[in-house]
Every structure is written in structure tokens, then in C-alpha cells.
mmCIF file of C-alpha atoms and ligand atoms in Angstrom:
data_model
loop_
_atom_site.group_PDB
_atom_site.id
_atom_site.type_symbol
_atom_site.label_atom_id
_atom_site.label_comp_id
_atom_site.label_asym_id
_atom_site.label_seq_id
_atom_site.Cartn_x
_atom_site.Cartn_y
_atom_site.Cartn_z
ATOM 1 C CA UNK A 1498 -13.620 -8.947 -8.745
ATOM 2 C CA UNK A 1499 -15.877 -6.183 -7.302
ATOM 3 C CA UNK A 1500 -14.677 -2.474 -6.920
ATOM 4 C CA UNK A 1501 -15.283 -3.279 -3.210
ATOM 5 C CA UNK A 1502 -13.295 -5.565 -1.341
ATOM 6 C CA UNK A 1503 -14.841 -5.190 2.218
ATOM 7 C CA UNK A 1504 -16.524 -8.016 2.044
ATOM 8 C CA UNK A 1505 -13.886 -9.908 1.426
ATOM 9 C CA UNK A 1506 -11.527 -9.102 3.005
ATOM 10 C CA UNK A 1507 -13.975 -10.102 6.622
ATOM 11 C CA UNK A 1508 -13.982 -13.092 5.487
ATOM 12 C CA UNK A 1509 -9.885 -13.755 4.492
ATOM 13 C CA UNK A 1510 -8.037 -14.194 8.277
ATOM 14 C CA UNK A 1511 -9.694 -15.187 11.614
ATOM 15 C CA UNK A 1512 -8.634 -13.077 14.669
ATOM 16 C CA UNK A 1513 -10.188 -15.274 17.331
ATOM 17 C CA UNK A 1514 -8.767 -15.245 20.442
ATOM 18 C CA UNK A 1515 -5.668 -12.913 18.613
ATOM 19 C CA UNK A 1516 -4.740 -9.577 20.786
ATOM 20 C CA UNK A 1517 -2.612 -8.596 18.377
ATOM 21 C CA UNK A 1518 -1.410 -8.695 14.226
ATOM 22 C CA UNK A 1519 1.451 -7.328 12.204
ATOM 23 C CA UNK A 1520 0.567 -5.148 9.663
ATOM 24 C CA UNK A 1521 3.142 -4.360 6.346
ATOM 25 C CA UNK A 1522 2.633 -0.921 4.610
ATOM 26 C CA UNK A 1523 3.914 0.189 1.699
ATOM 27 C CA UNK A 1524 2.178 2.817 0.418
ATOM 28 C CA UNK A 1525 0.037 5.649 1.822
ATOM 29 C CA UNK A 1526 -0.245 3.355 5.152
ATOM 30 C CA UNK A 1527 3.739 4.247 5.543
ATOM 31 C CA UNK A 1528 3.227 8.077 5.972
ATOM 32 C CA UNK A 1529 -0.620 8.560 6.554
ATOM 33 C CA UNK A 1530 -1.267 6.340 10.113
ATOM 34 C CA UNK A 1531 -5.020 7.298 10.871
ATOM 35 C CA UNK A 1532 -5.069 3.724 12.947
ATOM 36 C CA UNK A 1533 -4.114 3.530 16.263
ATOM 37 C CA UNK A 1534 -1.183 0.952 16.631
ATOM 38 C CA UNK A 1535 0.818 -0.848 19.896
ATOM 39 C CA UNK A 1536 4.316 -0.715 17.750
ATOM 40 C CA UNK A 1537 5.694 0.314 14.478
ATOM 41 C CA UNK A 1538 9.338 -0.995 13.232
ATOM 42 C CA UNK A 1539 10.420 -0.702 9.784
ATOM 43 C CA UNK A 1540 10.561 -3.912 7.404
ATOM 44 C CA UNK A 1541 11.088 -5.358 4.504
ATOM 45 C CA UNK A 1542 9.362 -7.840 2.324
ATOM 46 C CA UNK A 1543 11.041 -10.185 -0.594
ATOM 47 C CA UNK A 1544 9.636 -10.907 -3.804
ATOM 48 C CA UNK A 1545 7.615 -8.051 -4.195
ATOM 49 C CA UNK A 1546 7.869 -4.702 -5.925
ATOM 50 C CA UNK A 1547 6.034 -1.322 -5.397
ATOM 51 C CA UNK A 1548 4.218 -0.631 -8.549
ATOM 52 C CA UNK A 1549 2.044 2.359 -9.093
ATOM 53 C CA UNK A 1550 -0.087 0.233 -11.246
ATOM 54 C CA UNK A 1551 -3.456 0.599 -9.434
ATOM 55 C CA UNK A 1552 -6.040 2.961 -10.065
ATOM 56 C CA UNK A 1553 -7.663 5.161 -7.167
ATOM 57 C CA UNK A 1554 -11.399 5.788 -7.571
ATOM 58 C CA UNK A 1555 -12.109 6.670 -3.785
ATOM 59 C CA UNK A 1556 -9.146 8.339 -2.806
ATOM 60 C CA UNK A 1557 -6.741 10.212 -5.241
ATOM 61 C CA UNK A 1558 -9.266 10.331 -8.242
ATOM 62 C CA UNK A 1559 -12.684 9.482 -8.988
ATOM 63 C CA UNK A 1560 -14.348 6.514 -11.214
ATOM 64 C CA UNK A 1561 -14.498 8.382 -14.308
ATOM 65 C CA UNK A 1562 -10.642 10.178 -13.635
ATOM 66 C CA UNK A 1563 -8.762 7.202 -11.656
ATOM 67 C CA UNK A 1564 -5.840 8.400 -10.006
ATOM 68 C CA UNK A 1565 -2.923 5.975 -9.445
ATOM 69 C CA UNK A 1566 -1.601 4.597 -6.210
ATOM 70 C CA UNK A 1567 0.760 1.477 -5.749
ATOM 71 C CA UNK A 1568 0.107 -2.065 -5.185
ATOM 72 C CA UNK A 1569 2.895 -4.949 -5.111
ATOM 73 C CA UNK A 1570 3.918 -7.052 -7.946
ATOM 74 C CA UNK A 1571 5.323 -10.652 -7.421
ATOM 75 C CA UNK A 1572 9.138 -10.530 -8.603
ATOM 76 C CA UNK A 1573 11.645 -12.792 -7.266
ATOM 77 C CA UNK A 1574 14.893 -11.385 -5.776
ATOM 78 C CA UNK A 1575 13.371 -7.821 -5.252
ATOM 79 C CA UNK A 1576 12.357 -6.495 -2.131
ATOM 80 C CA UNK A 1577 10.550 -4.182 -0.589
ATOM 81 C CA UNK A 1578 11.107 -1.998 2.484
ATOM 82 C CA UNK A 1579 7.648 -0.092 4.315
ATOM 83 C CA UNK A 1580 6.422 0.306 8.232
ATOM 84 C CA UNK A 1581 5.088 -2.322 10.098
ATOM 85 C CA UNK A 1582 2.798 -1.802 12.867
ATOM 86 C CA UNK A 1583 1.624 -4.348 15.662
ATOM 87 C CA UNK A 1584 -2.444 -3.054 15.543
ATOM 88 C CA UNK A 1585 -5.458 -4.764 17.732
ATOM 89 C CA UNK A 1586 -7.177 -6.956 15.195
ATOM 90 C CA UNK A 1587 -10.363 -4.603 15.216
ATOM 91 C CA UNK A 1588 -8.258 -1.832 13.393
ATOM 92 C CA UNK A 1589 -9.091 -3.767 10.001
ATOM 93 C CA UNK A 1590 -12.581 -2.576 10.260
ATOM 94 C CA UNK A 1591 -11.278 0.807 9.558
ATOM 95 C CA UNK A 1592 -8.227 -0.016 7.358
ATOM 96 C CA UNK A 1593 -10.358 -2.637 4.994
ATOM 97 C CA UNK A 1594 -12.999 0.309 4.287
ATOM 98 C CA UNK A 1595 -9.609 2.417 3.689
ATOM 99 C CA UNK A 1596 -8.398 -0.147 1.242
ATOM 100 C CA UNK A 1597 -11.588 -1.213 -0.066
ATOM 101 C CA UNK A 1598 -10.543 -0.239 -3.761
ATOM 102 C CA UNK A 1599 -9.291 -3.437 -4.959
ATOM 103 C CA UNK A 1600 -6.710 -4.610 -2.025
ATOM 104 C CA UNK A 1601 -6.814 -7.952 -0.585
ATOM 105 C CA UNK A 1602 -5.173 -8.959 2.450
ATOM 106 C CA UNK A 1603 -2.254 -11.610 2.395
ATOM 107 C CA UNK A 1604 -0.356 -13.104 4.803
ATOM 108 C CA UNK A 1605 3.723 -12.528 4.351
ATOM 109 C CA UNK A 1606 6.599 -12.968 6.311
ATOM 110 C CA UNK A 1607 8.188 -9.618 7.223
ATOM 111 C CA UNK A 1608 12.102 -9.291 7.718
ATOM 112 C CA UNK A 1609 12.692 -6.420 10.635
ATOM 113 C CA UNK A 1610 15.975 -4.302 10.376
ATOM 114 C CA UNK A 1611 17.773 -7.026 13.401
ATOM 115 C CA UNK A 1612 17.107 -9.511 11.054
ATOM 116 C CA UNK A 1613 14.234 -10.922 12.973
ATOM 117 C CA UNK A 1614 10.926 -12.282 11.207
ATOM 118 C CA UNK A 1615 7.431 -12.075 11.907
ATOM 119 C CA UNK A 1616 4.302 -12.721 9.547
ATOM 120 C CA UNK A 1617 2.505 -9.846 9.111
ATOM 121 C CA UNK A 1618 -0.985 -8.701 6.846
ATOM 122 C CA UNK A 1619 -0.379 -6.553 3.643
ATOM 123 C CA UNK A 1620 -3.091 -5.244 1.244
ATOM 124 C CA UNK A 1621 -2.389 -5.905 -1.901
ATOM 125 C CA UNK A 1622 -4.527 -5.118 -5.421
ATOM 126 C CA UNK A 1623 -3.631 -7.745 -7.588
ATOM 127 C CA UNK A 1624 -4.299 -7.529 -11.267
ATOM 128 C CA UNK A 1625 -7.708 -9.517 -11.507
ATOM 129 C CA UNK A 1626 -9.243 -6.290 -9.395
ATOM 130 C CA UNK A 1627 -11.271 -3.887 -11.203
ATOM 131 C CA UNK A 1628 -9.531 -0.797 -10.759
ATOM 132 C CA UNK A 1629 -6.256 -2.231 -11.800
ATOM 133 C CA UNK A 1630 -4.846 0.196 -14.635
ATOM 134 C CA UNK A 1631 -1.184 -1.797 -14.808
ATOM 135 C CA UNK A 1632 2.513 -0.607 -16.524
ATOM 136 C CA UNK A 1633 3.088 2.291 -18.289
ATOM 137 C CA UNK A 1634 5.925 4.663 -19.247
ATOM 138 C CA UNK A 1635 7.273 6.632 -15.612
ATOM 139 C CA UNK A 1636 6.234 10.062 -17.532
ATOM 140 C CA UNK A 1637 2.866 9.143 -18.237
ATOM 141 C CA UNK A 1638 1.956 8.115 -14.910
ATOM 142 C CA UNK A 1639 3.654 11.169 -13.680
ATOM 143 C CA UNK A 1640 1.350 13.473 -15.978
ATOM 144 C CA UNK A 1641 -1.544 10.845 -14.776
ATOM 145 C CA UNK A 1642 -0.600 11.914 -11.099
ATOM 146 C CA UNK A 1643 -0.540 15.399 -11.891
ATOM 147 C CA UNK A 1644 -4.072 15.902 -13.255
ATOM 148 C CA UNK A 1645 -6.088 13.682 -10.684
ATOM 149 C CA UNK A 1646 -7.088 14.371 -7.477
ATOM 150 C CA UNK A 1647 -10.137 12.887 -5.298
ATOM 151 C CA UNK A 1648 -11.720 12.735 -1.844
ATOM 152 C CA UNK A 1649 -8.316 12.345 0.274
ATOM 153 C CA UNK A 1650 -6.640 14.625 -1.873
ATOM 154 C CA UNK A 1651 -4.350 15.238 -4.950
ATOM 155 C CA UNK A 1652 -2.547 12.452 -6.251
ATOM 156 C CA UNK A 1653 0.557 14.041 -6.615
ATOM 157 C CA UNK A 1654 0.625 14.913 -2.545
ATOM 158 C CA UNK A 1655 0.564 10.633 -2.362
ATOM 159 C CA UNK A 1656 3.084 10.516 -4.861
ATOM 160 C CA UNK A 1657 5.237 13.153 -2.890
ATOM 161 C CA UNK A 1658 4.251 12.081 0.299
ATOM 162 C CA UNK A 1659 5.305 8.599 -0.245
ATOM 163 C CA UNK A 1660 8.604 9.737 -1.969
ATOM 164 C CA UNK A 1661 9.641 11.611 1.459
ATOM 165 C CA UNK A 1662 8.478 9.140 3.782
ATOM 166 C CA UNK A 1663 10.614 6.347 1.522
ATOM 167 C CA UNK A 1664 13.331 8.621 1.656
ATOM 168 C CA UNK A 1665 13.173 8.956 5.525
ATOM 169 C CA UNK A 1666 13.305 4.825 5.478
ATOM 170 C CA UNK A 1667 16.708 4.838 3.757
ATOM 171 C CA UNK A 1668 14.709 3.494 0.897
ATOM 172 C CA UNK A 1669 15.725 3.930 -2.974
ATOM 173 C CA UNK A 1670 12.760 2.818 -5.327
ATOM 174 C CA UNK A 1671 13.753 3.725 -8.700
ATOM 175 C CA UNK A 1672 10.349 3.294 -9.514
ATOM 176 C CA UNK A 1673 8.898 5.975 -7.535
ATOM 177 C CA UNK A 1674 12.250 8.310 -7.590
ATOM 178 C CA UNK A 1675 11.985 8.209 -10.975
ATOM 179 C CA UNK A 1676 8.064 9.198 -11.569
ATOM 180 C CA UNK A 1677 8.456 12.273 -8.565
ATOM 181 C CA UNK A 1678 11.452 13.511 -10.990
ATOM 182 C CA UNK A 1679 8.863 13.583 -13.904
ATOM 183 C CA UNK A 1680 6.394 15.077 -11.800
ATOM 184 C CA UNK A 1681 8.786 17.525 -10.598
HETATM 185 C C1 SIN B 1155 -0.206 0.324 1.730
HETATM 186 O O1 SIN B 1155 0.095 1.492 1.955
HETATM 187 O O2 SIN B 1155 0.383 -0.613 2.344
HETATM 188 C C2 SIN B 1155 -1.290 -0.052 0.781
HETATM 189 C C3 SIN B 1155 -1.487 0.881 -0.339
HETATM 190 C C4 SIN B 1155 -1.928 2.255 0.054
HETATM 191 O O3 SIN B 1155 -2.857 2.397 0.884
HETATM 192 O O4 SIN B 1155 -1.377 3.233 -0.453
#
């Protein structure tokens, strides 16, 4: 798969005659909103887990220095919590350019805190992307994070960032808690 998943993702959901879309985010789209939106409620997704298993060429490091950012991995039984956001359908033109580093949107069902459901859109880099770095120990990708830095900024501010805005969610996600302790 290409570095660049504009393209793509045009061509992935048809808006016609749609005035509005549900959008799940789980990563810098919880705490960075450069989009306008209609609505925002938090939610949760099941069977997926926040991974910071995908490399950032554009954003939080550069082609030859990848930073790393998260994606979601498929794993039954876990879930997820993020911010959705009901967004006019021409707000992907912005956020697929933002996410054009590998993410793909999919269609999930989205579990709000009253226990209502709604299908929503979440970008996802899945491991057949280019920039896709995958596992390794929490205190290497901390040290990663700590030395890389691109055109939005240094990785470790999306590492902190995210950390806080989790936090804010009622969100524990060992994952991350426990890379922001090495990094710390
Ligand atoms: C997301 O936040 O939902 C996608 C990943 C990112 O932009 O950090």
C-alpha cells in the first residue's frame, strides 16, 4: 500500500445525499480538533486496541526518522474509549489529507456512554501500510518518541498530549500509561 492514502480513502464510503457522519478518534483526533464538528460525545469501540505501532513520516517525524503514533489492533474482548464527533461529510477532505500516512477509513459501530449505538468512521493504519513499524518493548518506543519530532511537532507532545486527554476521558490504557512513564 502507498505512503498516501488520499486516494483511497475518496473512494471507500459514499456521502450522497448524507448531512451528516460519526466520526471515532482515538488518537491525536481526541485532543487536536482542527475540524469543525455539529457534536462530540465520548465512545467506545470493542475489539480494538490502541497501539503505538505506526510510524509518522508527515507529522511527528520525517521519512528517514519516523516518529510513532497509534493505530488500532483487532483484539477481541478489548475496547477502546476516544471522542466522537457528528462532522458534515466534506470535513474528510481535510481529515483524509491529515491521515493520509497509512490510515484507512472503516466503518464501526460506536457504543456512547447511555449505552446507545451509532456507526461511526475511524482511521485506522493497518499493518499492510507502508509506514507501519509494529510491537516493540514500551521503553524503546518511549526513547523512539523522545528523539523524533516533525512538521506538527515533537512526538513526545502527541504522546503527552494524548496521555492527558485519555486521562480527562476516565480512560486507563496501560499501553500508553506505561510508555509516558518511560518517557517521563
Ligand atoms: C485518531 O486520532 O483517531 C487517528 C490517529 C491519529 O490521528 O492520531
Amino acid at each position: 500500500m502507498s505512503f498516501d492514502t488520499v486516494e483511497q480513502n475518496r473512494s471507500r464510503q459514499q456521502f450522497d445525499g448524507i448531512s451528516s457522519v460519526w466520526l471515532f478518534g482515538y488518537g491525536s483526533l481526541i485532543y487536536k480538533v482542527d475540524f469543525p464538528f455539529l457534536e462530540k460525545r465520548p465512545a467506545t469501540i470493542e475489539g480494538w486496541a490502541r497501539r503505538f505501532w505506526q510510524g509518522s513520516h508527515d507529522h511527528r517525524g520525517t521519512p528517514e526518522a519516523p516518529g510513532r503514533v497509534v493505530t488500532l489492533i483487532q483484539q477481541p474482548g478489548v475496547r477502546c474509549k476516544g471522542m466522537a464527533y457528528r462532522v458534515s461529510p466534506d470535513v474528510f477532505e481535510h481529515l483524509d489529507v491529515r491521515e493520509k500516512n497509512g490510515y484507512l477509513r472503516f466503518t464501526t459501530p460506536m457504543t456512547f456512554d447511555d449505552g446507545s449505538v451509532e456507526d461511526g468512521l475511524v482511521y485506522i493504519a493497518t499493518e499492510d501500510n507502508a509506514a507501519f513499524l509494529g510491537p516493540a518493548p514500551a521503553a524503546d518506543i518511549a526513547q523512539q518518541i523522545a528523539r523524533s519530532s516533525g512538521p506538527s511537532g515533537p512526538n513526545r507532545d502527541y504522546l503527552l498530549n494524548l496521555a492527558e486527554a485519555l486521562r480527562s476521558l476516565g480512560d486507563e490504557d496501560s499501553h500508553v500509561l506505561e510508555i509516558e512513564s518511560h518517557l517521563r
